[in-house]
Short mmCIF file of C-alpha atoms and ligand atoms in Angstrom, two decimals:
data_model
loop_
_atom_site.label_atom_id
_atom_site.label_comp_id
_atom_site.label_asym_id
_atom_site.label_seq_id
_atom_site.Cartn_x
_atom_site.Cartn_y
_atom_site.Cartn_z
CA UNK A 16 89.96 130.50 44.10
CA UNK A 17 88.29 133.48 44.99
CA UNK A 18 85.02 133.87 46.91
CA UNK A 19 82.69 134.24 44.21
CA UNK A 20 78.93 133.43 42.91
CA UNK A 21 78.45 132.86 39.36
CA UNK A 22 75.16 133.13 37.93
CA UNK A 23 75.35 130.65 34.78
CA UNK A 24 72.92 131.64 31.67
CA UNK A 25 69.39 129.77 32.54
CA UNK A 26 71.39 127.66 34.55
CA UNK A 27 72.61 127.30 37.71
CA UNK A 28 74.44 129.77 40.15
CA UNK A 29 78.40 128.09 40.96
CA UNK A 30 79.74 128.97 44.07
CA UNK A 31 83.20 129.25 44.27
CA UNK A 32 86.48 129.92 47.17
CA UNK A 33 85.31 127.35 49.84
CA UNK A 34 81.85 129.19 51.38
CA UNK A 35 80.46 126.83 53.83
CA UNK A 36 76.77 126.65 53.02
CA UNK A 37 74.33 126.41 55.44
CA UNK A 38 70.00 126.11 56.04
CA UNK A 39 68.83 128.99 58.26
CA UNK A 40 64.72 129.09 58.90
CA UNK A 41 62.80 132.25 60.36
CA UNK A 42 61.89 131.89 63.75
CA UNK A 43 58.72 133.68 64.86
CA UNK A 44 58.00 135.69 67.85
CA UNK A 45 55.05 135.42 70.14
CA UNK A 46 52.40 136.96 68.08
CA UNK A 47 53.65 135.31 64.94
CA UNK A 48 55.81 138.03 63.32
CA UNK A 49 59.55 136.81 62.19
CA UNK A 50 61.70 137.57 65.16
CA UNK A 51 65.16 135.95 63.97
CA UNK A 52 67.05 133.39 62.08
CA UNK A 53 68.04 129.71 63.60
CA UNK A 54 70.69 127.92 61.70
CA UNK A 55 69.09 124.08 61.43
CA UNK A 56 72.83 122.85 59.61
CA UNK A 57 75.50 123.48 57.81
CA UNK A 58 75.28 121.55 54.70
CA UNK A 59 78.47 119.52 53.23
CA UNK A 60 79.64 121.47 49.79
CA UNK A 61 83.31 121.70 49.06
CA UNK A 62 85.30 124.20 47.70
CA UNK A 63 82.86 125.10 44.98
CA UNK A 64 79.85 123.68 43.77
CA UNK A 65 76.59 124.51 41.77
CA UNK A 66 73.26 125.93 43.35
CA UNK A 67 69.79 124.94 41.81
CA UNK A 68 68.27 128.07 40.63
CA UNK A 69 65.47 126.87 38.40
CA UNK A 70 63.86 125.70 40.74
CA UNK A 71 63.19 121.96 39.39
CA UNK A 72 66.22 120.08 40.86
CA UNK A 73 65.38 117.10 42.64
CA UNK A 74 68.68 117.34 44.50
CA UNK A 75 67.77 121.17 46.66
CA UNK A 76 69.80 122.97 46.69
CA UNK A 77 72.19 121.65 44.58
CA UNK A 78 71.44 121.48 40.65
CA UNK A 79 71.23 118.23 39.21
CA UNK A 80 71.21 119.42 35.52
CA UNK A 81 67.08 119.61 35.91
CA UNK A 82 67.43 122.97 34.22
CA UNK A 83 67.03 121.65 31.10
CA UNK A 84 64.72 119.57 31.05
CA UNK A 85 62.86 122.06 32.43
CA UNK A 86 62.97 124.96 30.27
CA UNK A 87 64.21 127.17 32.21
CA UNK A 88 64.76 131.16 31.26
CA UNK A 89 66.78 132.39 34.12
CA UNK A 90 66.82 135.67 32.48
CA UNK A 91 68.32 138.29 34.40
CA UNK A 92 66.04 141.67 34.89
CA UNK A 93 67.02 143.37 38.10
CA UNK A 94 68.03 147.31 37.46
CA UNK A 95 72.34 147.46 37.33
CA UNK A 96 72.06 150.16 39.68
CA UNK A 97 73.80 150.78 42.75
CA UNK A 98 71.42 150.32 46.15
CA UNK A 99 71.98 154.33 46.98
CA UNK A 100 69.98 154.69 43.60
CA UNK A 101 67.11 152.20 44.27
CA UNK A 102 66.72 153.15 48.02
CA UNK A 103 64.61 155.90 49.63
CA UNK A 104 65.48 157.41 52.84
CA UNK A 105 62.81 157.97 55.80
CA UNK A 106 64.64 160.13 58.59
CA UNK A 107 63.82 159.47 62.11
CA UNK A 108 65.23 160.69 65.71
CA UNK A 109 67.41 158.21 66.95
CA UNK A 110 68.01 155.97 63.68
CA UNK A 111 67.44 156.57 59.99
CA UNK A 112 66.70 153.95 57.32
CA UNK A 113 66.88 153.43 54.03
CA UNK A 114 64.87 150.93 51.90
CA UNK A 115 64.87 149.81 48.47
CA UNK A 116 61.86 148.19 47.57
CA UNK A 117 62.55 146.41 44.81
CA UNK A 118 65.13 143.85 46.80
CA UNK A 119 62.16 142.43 49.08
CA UNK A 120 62.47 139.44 49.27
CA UNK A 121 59.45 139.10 51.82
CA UNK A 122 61.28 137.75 54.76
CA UNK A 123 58.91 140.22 56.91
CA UNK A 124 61.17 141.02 59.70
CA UNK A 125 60.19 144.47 59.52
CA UNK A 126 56.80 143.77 61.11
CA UNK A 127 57.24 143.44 64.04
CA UNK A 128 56.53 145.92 66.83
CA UNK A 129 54.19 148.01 64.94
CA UNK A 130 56.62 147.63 61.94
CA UNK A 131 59.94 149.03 61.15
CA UNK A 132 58.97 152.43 59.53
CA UNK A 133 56.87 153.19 62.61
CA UNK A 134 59.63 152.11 64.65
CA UNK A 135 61.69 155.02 62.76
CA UNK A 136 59.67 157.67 63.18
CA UNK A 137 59.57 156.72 67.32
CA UNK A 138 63.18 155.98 67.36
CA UNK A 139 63.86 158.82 70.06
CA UNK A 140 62.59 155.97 72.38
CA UNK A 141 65.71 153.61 72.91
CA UNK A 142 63.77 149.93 72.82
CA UNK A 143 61.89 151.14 69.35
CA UNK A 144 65.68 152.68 68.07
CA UNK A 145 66.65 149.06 69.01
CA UNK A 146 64.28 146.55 67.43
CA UNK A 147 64.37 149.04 64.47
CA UNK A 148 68.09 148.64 63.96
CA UNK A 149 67.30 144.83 64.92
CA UNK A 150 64.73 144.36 62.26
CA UNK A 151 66.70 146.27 59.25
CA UNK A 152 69.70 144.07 60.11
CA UNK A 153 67.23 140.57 60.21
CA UNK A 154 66.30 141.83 56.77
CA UNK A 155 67.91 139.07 54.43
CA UNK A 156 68.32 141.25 51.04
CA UNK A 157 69.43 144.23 52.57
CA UNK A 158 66.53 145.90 50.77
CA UNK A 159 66.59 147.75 54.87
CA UNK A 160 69.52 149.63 55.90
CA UNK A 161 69.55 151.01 59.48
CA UNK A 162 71.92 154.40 59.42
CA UNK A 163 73.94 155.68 62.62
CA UNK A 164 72.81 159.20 62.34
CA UNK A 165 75.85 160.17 64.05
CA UNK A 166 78.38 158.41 62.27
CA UNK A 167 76.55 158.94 59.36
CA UNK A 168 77.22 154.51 58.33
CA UNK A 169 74.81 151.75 58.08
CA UNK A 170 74.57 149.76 60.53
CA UNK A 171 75.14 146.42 59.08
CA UNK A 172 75.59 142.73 60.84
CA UNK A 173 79.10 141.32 61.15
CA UNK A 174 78.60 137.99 58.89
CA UNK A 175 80.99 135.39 57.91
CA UNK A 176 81.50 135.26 54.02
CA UNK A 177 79.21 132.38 53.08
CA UNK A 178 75.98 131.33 51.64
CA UNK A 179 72.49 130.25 53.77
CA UNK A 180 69.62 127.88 51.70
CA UNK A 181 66.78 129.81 53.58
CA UNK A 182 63.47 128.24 54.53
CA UNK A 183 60.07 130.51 55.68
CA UNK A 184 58.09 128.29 58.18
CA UNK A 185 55.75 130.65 58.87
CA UNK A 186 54.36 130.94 55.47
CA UNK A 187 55.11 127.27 54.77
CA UNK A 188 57.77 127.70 52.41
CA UNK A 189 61.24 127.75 51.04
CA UNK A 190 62.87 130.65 50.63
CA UNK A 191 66.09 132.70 48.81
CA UNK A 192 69.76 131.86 49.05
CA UNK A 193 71.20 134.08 51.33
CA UNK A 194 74.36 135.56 50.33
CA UNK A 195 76.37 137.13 53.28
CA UNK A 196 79.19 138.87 54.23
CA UNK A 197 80.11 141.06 50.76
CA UNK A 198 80.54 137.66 48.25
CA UNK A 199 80.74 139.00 44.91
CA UNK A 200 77.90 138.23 42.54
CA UNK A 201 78.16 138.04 38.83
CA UNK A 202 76.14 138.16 35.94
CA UNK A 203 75.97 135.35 32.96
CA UNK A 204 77.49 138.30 31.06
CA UNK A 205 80.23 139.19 33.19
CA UNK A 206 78.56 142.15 35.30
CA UNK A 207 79.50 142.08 38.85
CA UNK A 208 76.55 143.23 40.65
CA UNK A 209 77.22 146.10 43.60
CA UNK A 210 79.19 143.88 46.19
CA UNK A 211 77.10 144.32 49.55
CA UNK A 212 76.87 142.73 53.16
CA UNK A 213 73.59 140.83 52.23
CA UNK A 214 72.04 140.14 49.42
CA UNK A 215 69.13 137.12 48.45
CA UNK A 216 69.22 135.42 45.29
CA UNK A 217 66.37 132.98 44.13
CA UNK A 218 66.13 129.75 43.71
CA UNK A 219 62.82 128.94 43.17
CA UNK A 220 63.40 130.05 39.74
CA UNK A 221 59.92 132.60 39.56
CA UNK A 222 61.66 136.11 40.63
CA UNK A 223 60.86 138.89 38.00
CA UNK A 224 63.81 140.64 39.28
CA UNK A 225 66.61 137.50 39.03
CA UNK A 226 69.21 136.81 39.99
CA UNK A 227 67.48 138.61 43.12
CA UNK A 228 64.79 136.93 45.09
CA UNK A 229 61.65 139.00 45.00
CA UNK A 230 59.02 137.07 46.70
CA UNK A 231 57.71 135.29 43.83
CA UNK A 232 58.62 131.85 46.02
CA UNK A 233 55.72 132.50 48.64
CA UNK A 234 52.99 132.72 45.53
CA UNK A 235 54.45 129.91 44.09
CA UNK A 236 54.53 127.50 47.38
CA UNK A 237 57.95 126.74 46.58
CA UNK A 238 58.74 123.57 48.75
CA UNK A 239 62.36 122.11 49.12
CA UNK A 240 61.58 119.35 50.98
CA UNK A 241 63.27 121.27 54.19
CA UNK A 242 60.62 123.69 55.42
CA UNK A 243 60.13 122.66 58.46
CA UNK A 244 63.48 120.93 59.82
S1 FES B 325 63.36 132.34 45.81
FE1 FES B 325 62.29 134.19 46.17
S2 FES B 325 61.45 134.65 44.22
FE2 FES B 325 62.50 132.78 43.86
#
């Protein structure tokens, strides 16, 4: 079957084509600021299986049919737009970046340093063009693009195709899934959203932008039991 994620209508999202699923937790830096994902395991899945996206599954982060029972509207709002539409584009020196706001899903890797924008606009320096590029590329939903000015192409990662439950130690909580290396996502109603290198979905079940994670999971404490393996 082919790599695919399927978001089911106020249920959960089925994973599809073999993606080996793993737990990946922020790791800070000195001063406290996320510095970089750790992978804690990979988790045992198959060749397809169903992702809890309500929120309310007492089997995290698989679905357990909790949906239900719970209610749940897993309504899908985000914009059917491509990201060159959502982003906006601040110029700098050495690097350029792009960032759409809406796709945040408050991972806060662009913090560090003096933060990534700042990092931009001093990007004739080498070590700030680095952590820059660094930072936009820790950035889980892609919402930050780092651009070779040269080239004129993002700069993206090189990631596997597969799927990462993500946890947020720092702020004592669980966090997105992370869906790497250009996996298809569809829609209940068939739409395939833009296909892209990284994107977050939630899984808490509170984003108002779902399937997309939007940060909603820190407010709400979300807590799968995992936080702080
Ligand atoms: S997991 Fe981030 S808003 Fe639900």
């Amino acid at each position: 079957m082919d790599k695919k994620l399927k978001i089911t209508r106020d249920g959960p999202i089925l994973v599809s084509g073999g993606l080996p699923l793993y737990r990946e937790a922020i790791v800070a830096d000195a001063n406290g600021d996320p510095l970089e994902w750790r992978r804690v395991e990979e988790l045992e899945a198959g060749e397809s299986y169903a992702l809890c996206r309500c929120g309310a599954s007492k089997n995290k982060p698989f679905c357990d049919g909790s949906h239900i029972s719970a209610g749940f509207d897993g309504t899908e709002t985000a914009r059917r737009v491509p990201y060159s539409e959502m982003a906006e584009l601040y110029r700098g020196p050495g690097v350029d970046l792009t960032d759409a706001m809406e796709l945040c899903a408050v991972a806060r890797f662009c913090h560090r340093a003096g933060g990534i924008w700042a990092l931009v606009e001093g990007s004739d320096d080498p070590v700030k063009k680095g952590i820059a590029i660094e930072e936009a590329g820790n950035c889980p939903s892609g919402r930050l693009v780092a651009w070779d000015k040269e080239a004129g192409k993002p700069i993206e990662p090189d990631f596997e195709p597969s799927v990462s439950i993500t946890e947020d130690p720092l702020s004592g909580v669980s966090g997105p899934i992370w869906v790497k290396g250009g996996v298809p996502v569809e829609s209940a109603d068939g739409h395939v959203y833009e296909v892209r290198n990284r994107v977050t979905l939630c899984r808490c079940g509170r984003s108002g932008n779902k399937p997309f994670c939007n940060g909603a999971h820190i407010r709400a404490g979300f807590d799968d039991g995992h936080i702080n393996e």
